[in-house]
Amino acid sequence: MATLMRRSTDLSPWCEVDRAFNELARQVLRDLTSWLSEWGDGSKTGRSWLPPVDMFRKDGQLILRFDVPGIAPNSLEVTVSEEGVLTVRGERKWDEGEVDALCCERFYGQFERAIALPDSADTEHIEATYKDGVLEVRLPLQE
């Protein structure tokens, strides 16, 4: 009796799709687990907002840009966990005291933004700069 087996080949275009899907699923699960464990319902943490972020690859680096205007650079904290999660923490303070607000669209208070990094990010050589209200974090990508 003959046994039929599907032959796996790296030449198939579906192999790359399968790899990409598996990487995406792994990152989504890691992000979700991180978010659920850190945020819960938000009642214990006091975190009230998240700065927007752009994340992209360029010239062999992973670059993240966080919009954090109105926050002093020395009050920002950037860390990377052993699990490869980049965390940015800070606080935008309201310095106006009691007011009769007519419009208040900006967010104030503490924030914490956690982002799972790809495995190829070299977390030992992280660099961060701050200019014009934008925190830029750069990590080399390993091949």
C-alpha positions as a Python dict, from the first residue, in 0.01 Angstrom:
ca = {
    (1, 'M'): (0, 0, 0),
    (2, 'A'): (137, 341, -97),
    (3, 'T'): (135, 635, 143),
    (4, 'L'): (77, 982, 8),
    (5, 'M'): (247, 1270, 185),
    (6, 'R'): (237, 1639, 115),
    (7, 'R'): (584, 1764, 40),
    (8, 'S'): (685, 2086, 207),
    (9, 'T'): (903, 2315, 2),
    (10, 'D'): (1039, 2658, 70),
    (11, 'L'): (979, 2740, -295),
    (12, 'S'): (605, 2760, -242),
    (13, 'P'): (476, 3120, -220),
    (14, 'W'): (243, 3001, 57),
    (15, 'C'): (535, 2922, 286),
    (16, 'E'): (613, 3292, 324),
    (17, 'V'): (243, 3369, 381),
    (18, 'D'): (230, 3095, 645),
    (19, 'R'): (543, 3228, 818),
    (20, 'A'): (408, 3585, 815),
    (21, 'F'): (71, 3474, 952),
    (22, 'N'): (235, 3272, 1231),
    (23, 'E'): (456, 3570, 1325),
    (24, 'L'): (153, 3803, 1326),
    (25, 'A'): (-51, 3562, 1540),
    (26, 'R'): (240, 3525, 1785),
    (27, 'Q'): (279, 3902, 1817),
    (28, 'V'): (-95, 3961, 1857),
    (29, 'L'): (-115, 3702, 2134),
    (30, 'R'): (191, 3848, 2307),
    (31, 'D'): (46, 4201, 2278),
    (32, 'L'): (-294, 4090, 2405),
    (33, 'T'): (-143, 3901, 2697),
    (34, 'S'): (74, 4200, 2784),
    (35, 'W'): (-219, 4440, 2758),
    (36, 'L'): (-453, 4227, 2968),
    (37, 'S'): (-196, 4168, 3241),
    (38, 'E'): (-85, 4530, 3260),
    (39, 'W'): (-410, 4715, 3208),
    (40, 'G'): (-684, 4501, 3351),
    (41, 'D'): (-981, 4733, 3382),
    (42, 'G'): (-762, 5043, 3434),
    (43, 'S'): (-897, 5107, 3783),
    (44, 'K'): (-577, 5010, 3965),
    (45, 'T'): (-325, 5174, 3735),
    (46, 'G'): (-457, 5528, 3705),
    (47, 'R'): (-347, 5537, 3341),
    (48, 'S'): (-577, 5761, 3147),
    (49, 'W'): (-446, 5794, 2792),
    (50, 'L'): (-208, 5653, 2531),
    (51, 'P'): (20, 5860, 2309),
    (52, 'P'): (-12, 5778, 1939),
    (53, 'V'): (284, 5592, 1789),
    (54, 'D'): (425, 5519, 1445),
    (55, 'M'): (642, 5207, 1409),
    (56, 'F'): (834, 5122, 1092),
    (57, 'R'): (1152, 4963, 955),
    (58, 'K'): (1412, 5176, 777),
    (59, 'D'): (1781, 5123, 696),
    (60, 'G'): (1809, 4809, 909),
    (61, 'Q'): (1646, 4968, 1214),
    (62, 'L'): (1312, 4950, 1388),
    (63, 'I'): (1193, 5306, 1454),
    (64, 'L'): (911, 5406, 1690),
    (65, 'R'): (787, 5765, 1719),
    (66, 'F'): (561, 5865, 2007),
    (67, 'D'): (371, 6196, 2008),
    (68, 'V'): (423, 6334, 2359),
    (69, 'P'): (401, 6713, 2334),
    (70, 'G'): (393, 6904, 2661),
    (71, 'I'): (590, 6638, 2846),
    (72, 'A'): (941, 6714, 2970),
    (73, 'P'): (1194, 6467, 2824),
    (74, 'N'): (1338, 6390, 3169),
    (75, 'S'): (994, 6276, 3288),
    (76, 'L'): (972, 6002, 3022),
    (77, 'E'): (1081, 5648, 3102),
    (78, 'V'): (1170, 5394, 2831),
    (79, 'T'): (1230, 5029, 2924),
    (80, 'V'): (1251, 4693, 2748),
    (81, 'S'): (1153, 4376, 2934),
    (82, 'E'): (1321, 4036, 2900),
    (83, 'E'): (1017, 3928, 2698),
    (84, 'G'): (1091, 4196, 2436),
    (85, 'V'): (819, 4445, 2531),
    (86, 'L'): (911, 4813, 2494),
    (87, 'T'): (734, 5032, 2750),
    (88, 'V'): (716, 5412, 2752),
    (89, 'R'): (581, 5583, 3066),
    (90, 'G'): (523, 5945, 3149),
    (91, 'E'): (276, 6206, 3263),
    (92, 'R'): (127, 6521, 3115),
    (93, 'K'): (36, 6753, 3401),
    (94, 'W'): (-241, 7010, 3415),
    (95, 'D'): (-81, 7326, 3552),
    (96, 'E'): (-377, 7564, 3523),
    (97, 'G'): (-538, 7480, 3857),
    (98, 'E'): (-918, 7502, 3884),
    (99, 'V'): (-1076, 7641, 3569),
    (100, 'D'): (-1413, 7661, 3400),
    (101, 'A'): (-1321, 7452, 3094),
    (102, 'L'): (-1496, 7546, 2772),
    (103, 'C'): (-1318, 7285, 2564),
    (104, 'C'): (-1067, 7023, 2676),
    (105, 'E'): (-956, 6786, 2399),
    (106, 'R'): (-602, 6707, 2516),
    (107, 'F'): (-539, 6423, 2757),
    (108, 'Y'): (-369, 6471, 3092),
    (109, 'G'): (-238, 6236, 3355),
    (110, 'Q'): (-15, 5932, 3354),
    (111, 'F'): (27, 5704, 3056),
    (112, 'E'): (200, 5379, 2981),
    (113, 'R'): (235, 5242, 2630),
    (114, 'A'): (367, 4884, 2589),
    (115, 'I'): (459, 4744, 2248),
    (116, 'A'): (584, 4393, 2174),
    (117, 'L'): (899, 4413, 1966),
    (118, 'P'): (982, 4166, 1689),
    (119, 'D'): (1237, 3900, 1781),
    (120, 'S'): (1481, 4054, 1533),
    (121, 'A'): (1505, 4379, 1735),
    (122, 'D'): (1843, 4418, 1909),
    (123, 'T'): (1726, 4541, 2250),
    (124, 'E'): (2086, 4572, 2376),
    (125, 'H'): (2150, 4872, 2146),
    (126, 'I'): (1841, 5087, 2197),
    (127, 'E'): (1863, 5463, 2141),
    (128, 'A'): (1605, 5729, 2227),
    (129, 'T'): (1588, 6098, 2132),
    (130, 'Y'): (1332, 6370, 2201),
    (131, 'K'): (1267, 6667, 1974),
    (132, 'D'): (968, 6896, 1927),
    (133, 'G'): (736, 6679, 2138),
    (134, 'V'): (826, 6353, 1960),
    (135, 'L'): (1008, 6069, 2137),
    (136, 'E'): (1195, 5858, 1882),
    (137, 'V'): (1321, 5513, 1980),
    (138, 'R'): (1558, 5325, 1748),
    (139, 'L'): (1666, 4962, 1766),
    (140, 'P'): (1890, 4782, 1516),
    (141, 'L'): (1734, 4482, 1346),
    (142, 'Q'): (1933, 4159, 1345),
    (143, 'E'): (1925, 3937, 1041),
}
